[in-house]
PDB file of C-alpha atoms and ligand atoms in Angstrom:
ATOM      1  CA  MET K   1       0.000   0.000   0.000  1.00 68.00           C
ATOM      2  CA  ARG K   2       2.788   2.409   0.959  1.00 75.00           C
ATOM      3  CA  GLU K   3       4.697   1.607  -2.269  1.00 80.00           C
ATOM      4  CA  GLN K   4       1.507   2.054  -4.306  1.00 79.00           C
ATOM      5  CA  LYS K   5       0.936   5.448  -2.777  1.00 80.00           C
ATOM      6  CA  GLU K   6       4.542   6.474  -3.295  1.00 84.00           C
ATOM      7  CA  GLN K   7       4.296   5.453  -6.954  1.00 86.00           C
ATOM      8  CA  TYR K   8       0.991   7.265  -7.417  1.00 88.00           C
ATOM      9  CA  TRP K   9       2.363  10.617  -6.180  1.00 91.00           C
ATOM     10  CA  GLY K  10       5.814  10.101  -7.701  1.00 93.00           C
ATOM     11  CA  LYS K  11       4.319   9.945 -11.220  1.00 92.00           C
ATOM     12  CA  PHE K  12       3.179  13.563 -10.943  1.00 93.00           C
ATOM     13  CA  ALA K  13       6.227  15.028  -9.229  1.00 95.00           C
ATOM     14  CA  LEU K  14       7.570  17.020 -12.184  1.00 96.00           C
ATOM     15  CA  THR K  15       4.279  18.687 -13.025  1.00 96.00           C
ATOM     16  CA  TYR K  16       2.547  18.613  -9.630  1.00 96.00           C
ATOM     17  CA  ASP K  17       2.549  22.346  -8.841  1.00 96.00           C
ATOM     18  CA  ASN K  18       1.138  23.243 -12.268  1.00 96.00           C
ATOM     19  CA  ASP K  19      -1.394  20.398 -12.077  1.00 97.00           C
ATOM     20  CA  GLN K  20      -2.541  21.620  -8.679  1.00 97.00           C
ATOM     21  CA  GLU K  21      -2.975  25.156  -9.987  1.00 97.00           C
ATOM     22  CA  TYR K  22      -5.040  23.850 -12.924  1.00 97.00           C
ATOM     23  CA  ILE K  23      -7.230  21.670 -10.690  1.00 97.00           C
ATOM     24  CA  VAL K  24      -8.057  24.034  -7.813  1.00 97.00           C
ATOM     25  CA  GLY K  25      -7.381  27.387  -9.511  1.00 97.00           C
ATOM     26  CA  LYS K  26      -5.149  30.316  -8.610  1.00 97.00           C
ATOM     27  CA  PRO K  27      -7.603  32.167  -6.302  1.00 98.00           C
ATOM     28  CA  ILE K  28      -7.653  29.449  -3.603  1.00 98.00           C
ATOM     29  CA  LEU K  29      -3.857  29.051  -3.767  1.00 98.00           C
ATOM     30  CA  GLN K  30      -3.577  32.812  -3.309  1.00 98.00           C
ATOM     31  CA  ALA K  31      -6.080  32.779  -0.414  1.00 98.00           C
ATOM     32  CA  ILE K  32      -4.044  30.081   1.364  1.00 98.00           C
ATOM     33  CA  THR K  33      -0.779  31.920   0.706  1.00 98.00           C
ATOM     34  CA  THR K  34      -2.198  35.166   2.083  1.00 98.00           C
ATOM     35  CA  LYS K  35      -3.470  33.400   5.208  1.00 98.00           C
ATOM     36  CA  LEU K  36      -0.133  31.637   5.751  1.00 98.00           C
ATOM     37  CA  HIS K  37       1.634  34.999   5.538  1.00 97.00           C
ATOM     38  CA  GLU K  38      -0.268  36.016   8.689  1.00 97.00           C
ATOM     39  CA  GLU K  39       1.599  33.320  10.637  1.00 97.00           C
ATOM     40  CA  CYS K  40       4.658  34.451  12.540  1.00 93.00           C
ATOM     41  CA  ASP K  41       7.478  32.801  14.428  1.00 95.00           C
ATOM     42  CA  LEU K  42       6.839  29.151  13.576  1.00 98.00           C
ATOM     43  CA  GLY K  43      10.250  28.210  15.033  1.00 98.00           C
ATOM     44  CA  GLU K  44      11.560  24.715  14.314  1.00 98.00           C
ATOM     45  CA  VAL K  45       9.054  23.249  11.851  1.00 98.00           C
ATOM     46  CA  ILE K  46       8.392  19.771  10.523  1.00 98.00           C
ATOM     47  CA  GLU K  47       6.308  19.625   7.346  1.00 98.00           C
ATOM     48  CA  PHE K  48       4.539  16.397   6.400  1.00 98.00           C
ATOM     49  CA  GLY K  49       3.712  15.616   2.757  1.00 98.00           C
ATOM     50  CA  CYS K  50       5.593  18.629   1.361  1.00 98.00           C
ATOM     51  CA  GLY K  51       5.196  17.412  -2.247  1.00 98.00           C
ATOM     52  CA  ALA K  52       7.187  19.631  -4.601  1.00 98.00           C
ATOM     53  CA  GLY K  53       7.386  22.309  -1.891  1.00 98.00           C
ATOM     54  CA  TYR K  54       4.687  24.723  -3.056  1.00 98.00           C
ATOM     55  CA  PHE K  55       3.693  25.835   0.465  1.00 98.00           C
ATOM     56  CA  THR K  56       7.095  25.120   2.031  1.00 98.00           C
ATOM     57  CA  LYS K  57       8.327  28.230   0.199  1.00 97.00           C
ATOM     58  CA  VAL K  58       5.473  30.257   1.625  1.00 98.00           C
ATOM     59  CA  ILE K  59       6.239  29.476   5.271  1.00 98.00           C
ATOM     60  CA  ALA K  60      10.053  29.527   4.882  1.00 98.00           C
ATOM     61  CA  GLU K  61      10.436  33.112   6.017  1.00 96.00           C
ATOM     62  CA  LYS K  62       8.234  32.455   9.078  1.00 97.00           C
ATOM     63  CA  ALA K  63      10.359  29.578  10.354  1.00 98.00           C
ATOM     64  CA  ARG K  64      13.794  29.278  11.941  1.00 98.00           C
ATOM     65  CA  HIS K  65      14.237  25.925  10.222  1.00 98.00           C
ATOM     66  CA  ILE K  66      11.964  23.521   8.314  1.00 98.00           C
ATOM     67  CA  ILE K  67      12.396  19.799   7.834  1.00 98.00           C
ATOM     68  CA  ALA K  68      10.241  19.218   4.762  1.00 98.00           C
ATOM     69  CA  THR K  69       9.272  15.548   4.455  1.00 98.00           C
ATOM     70  CA  ASP K  70       7.356  13.366   2.029  1.00 97.00           C
ATOM     71  CA  LEU K  71       6.843   9.686   1.283  1.00 95.00           C
ATOM     72  CA  SER K  72       7.767  10.024  -2.384  1.00 96.00           C
ATOM     73  CA  ASP K  73      11.442  10.141  -3.434  1.00 96.00           C
ATOM     74  CA  ARG K  74      10.494  11.737  -6.737  1.00 96.00           C
ATOM     75  CA  MET K  75       8.523  14.533  -5.049  1.00 97.00           C
ATOM     76  CA  LEU K  76      11.504  15.089  -2.743  1.00 98.00           C
ATOM     77  CA  GLU K  77      13.861  15.313  -5.743  1.00 98.00           C
ATOM     78  CA  VAL K  78      11.724  18.071  -7.240  1.00 98.00           C
ATOM     79  CA  ALA K  79      11.381  19.817  -3.867  1.00 98.00           C
ATOM     80  CA  ARG K  80      15.171  19.719  -3.462  1.00 98.00           C
ATOM     81  CA  VAL K  81      15.575  21.643  -6.730  1.00 97.00           C
ATOM     82  CA  GLN K  82      12.717  24.081  -6.141  1.00 97.00           C
ATOM     83  CA  LEU K  83      13.762  24.872  -2.578  1.00 98.00           C
ATOM     84  CA  GLN K  84      17.520  24.968  -3.064  1.00 97.00           C
ATOM     85  CA  LYS K  85      17.830  28.705  -2.516  1.00 97.00           C
ATOM     86  CA  PHE K  86      16.377  28.457   1.009  1.00 98.00           C
ATOM     87  CA  GLN K  87      19.150  28.031   3.570  1.00 97.00           C
ATOM     88  CA  ASN K  88      16.739  27.067   6.361  1.00 98.00           C
ATOM     89  CA  ILE K  89      15.034  24.087   4.659  1.00 98.00           C
ATOM     90  CA  THR K  90      16.211  20.486   4.967  1.00 98.00           C
ATOM     91  CA  ILE K  91      14.545  17.780   2.878  1.00 98.00           C
ATOM     92  CA  GLN K  92      14.058  14.301   4.250  1.00 97.00           C
ATOM     93  CA  LYS K  93      12.004  11.208   3.493  1.00 97.00           C
ATOM     94  CA  ALA K  94       9.404  10.277   6.125  1.00 96.00           C
ATOM     95  CA  ASN K  95       6.041   8.562   6.388  1.00 95.00           C
ATOM     96  CA  CYS K  96       3.872  10.972   8.373  1.00 96.00           C
ATOM     97  CA  GLU K  97       1.821   8.137   9.861  1.00 92.00           C
ATOM     98  CA  ASP K  98       4.893   6.635  11.489  1.00 89.00           C
ATOM     99  CA  THR K  99       7.905   8.931  11.767  1.00 91.00           C
ATOM    100  CA  TYR K 100      11.265   8.478  13.454  1.00 91.00           C
ATOM    101  CA  PHE K 101      11.517  11.940  15.054  1.00 96.00           C
ATOM    102  CA  PRO K 102      12.078  12.232  18.807  1.00 96.00           C
ATOM    103  CA  SER K 103       9.211  13.285  21.072  1.00 97.00           C
ATOM    104  CA  ARG K 104       8.764  16.983  21.817  1.00 97.00           C
ATOM    105  CA  SER K 105      11.288  18.183  19.230  1.00 96.00           C
ATOM    106  CA  PHE K 106       9.341  20.710  17.103  1.00 98.00           C
ATOM    107  CA  ASP K 107       7.645  24.077  17.647  1.00 98.00           C
ATOM    108  CA  SER K 108       5.255  23.572  14.708  1.00 98.00           C
ATOM    109  CA  VAL K 109       3.905  20.768  12.540  1.00 98.00           C
ATOM    110  CA  PHE K 110       2.665  21.907   9.118  1.00 98.00           C
ATOM    111  CA  MET K 111       0.724  19.849   6.583  1.00 98.00           C
ATOM    112  CA  ALA K 112      -0.886  21.085   3.365  1.00 98.00           C
ATOM    113  CA  ASN K 113      -3.302  18.933   1.399  1.00 96.00           C
ATOM    114  CA  LEU K 114      -2.309  15.809   3.192  1.00 96.00           C
ATOM    115  CA  VAL K 115      -5.279  15.074   5.469  1.00 96.00           C
ATOM    116  CA  HIS K 116      -7.545  14.217   2.535  1.00 93.00           C
ATOM    117  CA  VAL K 117      -5.039  11.771   1.029  1.00 92.00           C
ATOM    118  CA  VAL K 118      -3.622   9.826   3.991  1.00 92.00           C
ATOM    119  CA  GLU K 119      -5.037   6.492   4.981  1.00 87.00           C
ATOM    120  CA  ASN K 120      -5.607   7.365   8.622  1.00 91.00           C
ATOM    121  CA  PRO K 121      -5.430  11.060   9.531  1.00 95.00           C
ATOM    122  CA  MET K 122      -5.752  10.227  13.246  1.00 95.00           C
ATOM    123  CA  ASN K 123      -2.326   8.525  13.080  1.00 95.00           C
ATOM    124  CA  VAL K 124      -0.910  11.727  11.620  1.00 97.00           C
ATOM    125  CA  PHE K 125      -2.437  13.899  14.354  1.00 97.00           C
ATOM    126  CA  GLN K 126      -1.218  11.457  17.024  1.00 97.00           C
ATOM    127  CA  GLU K 127       2.278  11.533  15.546  1.00 97.00           C
ATOM    128  CA  SER K 128       2.140  15.351  15.367  1.00 98.00           C
ATOM    129  CA  HIS K 129       1.133  15.540  19.021  1.00 98.00           C
ATOM    130  CA  GLN K 130       4.001  13.316  20.062  1.00 97.00           C
ATOM    131  CA  ILE K 131       6.762  15.203  18.227  1.00 97.00           C
ATOM    132  CA  LEU K 132       5.509  18.700  19.129  1.00 98.00           C
ATOM    133  CA  LYS K 133       6.850  20.503  22.178  1.00 98.00           C
ATOM    134  CA  ASN K 134       4.269  21.469  24.785  1.00 97.00           C
ATOM    135  CA  GLY K 135       2.422  24.517  23.454  1.00 98.00           C
ATOM    136  CA  GLY K 136       3.512  23.630  19.902  1.00 98.00           C
ATOM    137  CA  LEU K 137       1.399  24.555  16.862  1.00 98.00           C
ATOM    138  CA  LEU K 138      -0.423  22.178  14.536  1.00 98.00           C
ATOM    139  CA  LEU K 139      -1.066  24.033  11.259  1.00 98.00           C
ATOM    140  CA  ILE K 140      -3.281  22.340   8.684  1.00 98.00           C
ATOM    141  CA  VAL K 141      -4.352  23.449   5.219  1.00 98.00           C
ATOM    142  CA  ASP K 142      -6.514  21.079   3.230  1.00 97.00           C
ATOM    143  CA  PHE K 143      -8.537  21.366   0.030  1.00 97.00           C
ATOM    144  CA  THR K 144     -12.130  20.293   0.523  1.00 96.00           C
ATOM    145  CA  GLY K 145     -15.304  19.975  -1.522  1.00 95.00           C
ATOM    146  CA  TYR K 146     -17.265  21.021   1.589  1.00 96.00           C
ATOM    147  CA  GLY K 147     -19.102  24.294   0.969  1.00 96.00           C
ATOM    148  CA  MET K 148     -18.692  24.057  -2.820  1.00 96.00           C
ATOM    149  CA  ASN K 149     -21.745  23.926  -5.027  1.00 94.00           C
ATOM    150  CA  TRP K 150     -22.490  20.747  -6.980  1.00 95.00           C
ATOM    151  CA  PHE K 151     -21.530  22.219 -10.352  1.00 95.00           C
ATOM    152  CA  GLU K 152     -18.126  23.481  -9.150  1.00 95.00           C
ATOM    153  CA  ARG K 153     -17.445  20.113  -7.452  1.00 94.00           C
ATOM    154  CA  MET K 154     -18.163  18.267 -10.705  1.00 95.00           C
ATOM    155  CA  LYS K 155     -15.918  20.591 -12.688  1.00 96.00           C
ATOM    156  CA  LEU K 156     -13.135  20.178 -10.122  1.00 95.00           C
ATOM    157  CA  GLY K 157     -13.544  16.387 -10.232  1.00 93.00           C
ATOM    158  CA  ILE K 158     -13.174  16.404 -14.025  1.00 95.00           C
ATOM    159  CA  ARG K 159     -10.066  18.602 -13.843  1.00 96.00           C
ATOM    160  CA  TYR K 160      -8.616  16.220 -11.222  1.00 94.00           C
ATOM    161  CA  LEU K 161      -9.293  13.136 -13.364  1.00 94.00           C
ATOM    162  CA  LYS K 162      -7.759  14.823 -16.380  1.00 95.00           C
ATOM    163  CA  LYS K 163      -4.484  15.588 -14.593  1.00 94.00           C
ATOM    164  CA  LEU K 164      -4.103  12.944 -11.862  1.00 92.00           C
ATOM    165  CA  GLY K 165      -6.479  10.137 -12.846  1.00 90.00           C
ATOM    166  CA  MET K 166      -8.423   8.208 -10.210  1.00 86.00           C
ATOM    167  CA  PRO K 167      -7.613   9.463  -6.700  1.00 78.00           C
ATOM    168  CA  PRO K 168      -6.157   7.018  -4.116  1.00 70.00           C
ATOM    169  CA  ARG K 169      -8.857   4.701  -2.709  1.00 66.00           C
ATOM    170  CA  HIS K 170      -9.180   6.260   0.743  1.00 65.00           C
ATOM    171  CA  SER K 171      -9.266   9.942  -0.370  1.00 66.00           C
ATOM    172  CA  ARG K 172     -11.823  12.012   1.512  1.00 70.00           C
ATOM    173  CA  ASN K 173     -13.106  15.012  -0.365  1.00 80.00           C
ATOM    174  CA  LYS K 174     -15.778  16.767   1.720  1.00 90.00           C
ATOM    175  CA  LEU K 175     -14.283  17.258   5.164  1.00 94.00           C
ATOM    176  CA  SER K 176     -15.938  20.127   7.060  1.00 96.00           C
ATOM    177  CA  PRO K 177     -14.245  22.494   9.539  1.00 97.00           C
ATOM    178  CA  ASP K 178     -16.281  20.894  12.378  1.00 97.00           C
ATOM    179  CA  GLN K 179     -15.173  17.376  11.420  1.00 96.00           C
ATOM    180  CA  LEU K 180     -11.532  18.434  11.298  1.00 97.00           C
ATOM    181  CA  VAL K 181     -11.878  20.169  14.682  1.00 98.00           C
ATOM    182  CA  SER K 182     -13.377  17.043  16.256  1.00 97.00           C
ATOM    183  CA  PHE K 183     -10.537  14.890  14.821  1.00 96.00           C
ATOM    184  CA  VAL K 184      -7.762  17.026  16.287  1.00 97.00           C
ATOM    185  CA  GLU K 185      -9.565  17.628  19.581  1.00 97.00           C
ATOM    186  CA  THR K 186      -9.742  13.851  20.058  1.00 96.00           C
ATOM    187  CA  ILE K 187      -5.926  13.895  20.113  1.00 95.00           C
ATOM    188  CA  ASP K 188      -5.934  16.645  22.753  1.00 93.00           C
ATOM    189  CA  PHE K 189      -5.187  19.688  20.633  1.00 98.00           C
ATOM    190  CA  LYS K 190      -6.855  22.951  21.603  1.00 98.00           C
ATOM    191  CA  VAL K 191      -8.204  24.514  18.413  1.00 98.00           C
ATOM    192  CA  GLU K 192      -7.462  28.251  18.122  1.00 98.00           C
ATOM    193  CA  GLU K 193      -8.875  28.749  14.639  1.00 98.00           C
ATOM    194  CA  ALA K 194     -10.720  26.646  12.076  1.00 98.00           C
ATOM    195  CA  ARG K 195     -12.185  28.165   8.949  1.00 98.00           C
ATOM    196  CA  LEU K 196     -13.054  27.638   5.338  1.00 98.00           C
ATOM    197  CA  LEU K 197     -11.071  29.666   2.793  1.00 98.00           C
ATOM    198  CA  GLY K 198     -11.936  30.356  -0.842  1.00 97.00           C
ATOM    199  CA  ASP K 199     -14.814  31.088  -3.139  1.00 95.00           C
ATOM    200  CA  LYS K 200     -15.500  28.582  -5.961  1.00 95.00           C
ATOM    201  CA  THR K 201     -12.957  26.093  -4.605  1.00 97.00           C
ATOM    202  CA  LYS K 202     -12.333  25.748  -0.882  1.00 97.00           C
ATOM    203  CA  ALA K 203      -9.709  24.830   1.672  1.00 98.00           C
ATOM    204  CA  LEU K 204      -9.791  24.191   5.400  1.00 98.00           C
ATOM    205  CA  TYR K 205      -7.410  26.177   7.590  1.00 98.00           C
ATOM    206  CA  LEU K 206      -6.836  25.018  11.154  1.00 98.00           C
ATOM    207  CA  ARG K 207      -4.497  26.101  13.948  1.00 98.00           C
ATOM    208  CA  GLY K 208      -4.356  23.822  16.982  1.00 98.00           C
ATOM    209  CA  ARG K 209      -2.154  23.971  20.066  1.00 98.00           C
ATOM    210  CA  LYS K 210      -0.693  21.072  22.037  1.00 97.00           C
ATOM    211  CA  ALA K 211      -1.732  21.771  25.627  1.00 87.00           C
TER     212      ALA K 211
HETATM  213  C1  LIG U 301      -1.882  16.317  -2.462  1.00 73.30           C
HETATM  214  S1  LIG U 301      -0.127  16.246  -2.358  1.00 73.30           S
HETATM  215  C2  LIG U 301       0.220  17.792  -1.510  1.00 73.30           C
HETATM  216  C3  LIG U 301       1.630  18.271  -1.681  1.00 73.30           C
HETATM  217  C4  LIG U 301       1.943  19.628  -1.053  1.00 73.30           C
HETATM  218  N1  LIG U 301       1.773  19.609   0.368  1.00 73.30           N
HETATM  219  C5  LIG U 301       1.104  20.710  -1.663  1.00 73.30           C
HETATM  220  O1  LIG U 301       0.090  21.111  -1.057  1.00 73.30           O
HETATM  221  O2  LIG U 301       1.452  21.168  -2.763  1.00 73.30           O
HETATM  222  C6  LIG U 301       0.072  15.055  -1.082  1.00 73.30           C
HETATM  223  C7  LIG U 301       1.527  14.725  -0.789  1.00 73.30           C
HETATM  224  O3  LIG U 301       1.538  13.891   0.378  1.00 73.30           O
HETATM  225  C8  LIG U 301       2.460  12.848   0.201  1.00 73.30           C
HETATM  226  N2  LIG U 301       2.035  11.729   1.068  1.00 73.30           N
HETATM  227  C9  LIG U 301       0.970  10.902   0.930  1.00 73.30           C
HETATM  228  N3  LIG U 301       0.910  10.028   1.944  1.00 73.30           N
HETATM  229  C10 LIG U 301       1.990  10.296   2.744  1.00 73.30           C
HETATM  230  C11 LIG U 301       2.487   9.722   3.939  1.00 73.30           C
HETATM  231  N4  LIG U 301       1.872   8.694   4.521  1.00 73.30           N
HETATM  232  N5  LIG U 301       3.601  10.261   4.490  1.00 73.30           N
HETATM  233  C12 LIG U 301       4.236  11.317   3.888  1.00 73.30           C
HETATM  234  N6  LIG U 301       3.819  11.892   2.750  1.00 73.30           N
HETATM  235  C13 LIG U 301       2.706  11.399   2.187  1.00 73.30           C
HETATM  236  C14 LIG U 301       2.420  12.522  -1.290  1.00 73.30           C
HETATM  237  O4  LIG U 301       3.608  11.893  -1.712  1.00 73.30           O
HETATM  238  C15 LIG U 301       2.238  13.927  -1.877  1.00 73.30           C
HETATM  239  O5  LIG U 301       3.476  14.523  -2.163  1.00 73.30           O
END
């Protein structure tokens, strides 16, 4: 299963950022970028599922150091090239559902568009909780069909199929802010903010704190 997933994402590594822009559209990517720019002082950051590094770039100036991780070697190769000018980013392979990082070692955990593709998001939140320092920040961005009208969802689905084919079996595509809040609260995060961003296409934005 892990190899299948790695292969699936690896196939799109070279074109992923452009594919993503085509599928969800520039306005939602801009809305996420603007919101991420409001963050400050993220400290020592671990990013899960960095892909080709689209949002890693955006948070780079807000962090002392980022370890950007992904399951796919090919995504990491592309990220390594695209992020080479950033002195404070290290790229490493890791499975976010079962990492090897020591407990309480990060100030922030960041994940963009990962929750809807992983097999078991609760494992990812549990792992995040374990490797965050007390008071550490869980920062989640995730595209969702929740709040989109039927017609826009269909159009987005067609654009997805055209670029990336059938999505992985366990993909979830209509997560609401309330559902995401209840997931992370189960793992003992205190949610500071949870909202829906975007107009025609949408993304969840959540900030949670390890107590
Ligand atoms: C939808 S892409 C998002 C990439 C990037 N965060 C972005 O928003 O542009 C999902 C990424 O998560 C990675 N991924 C999927 N399952 C993973 C896992 N269990 N551990 C680490 N990375 C994973 C994939 O390889 C892929 O690069």
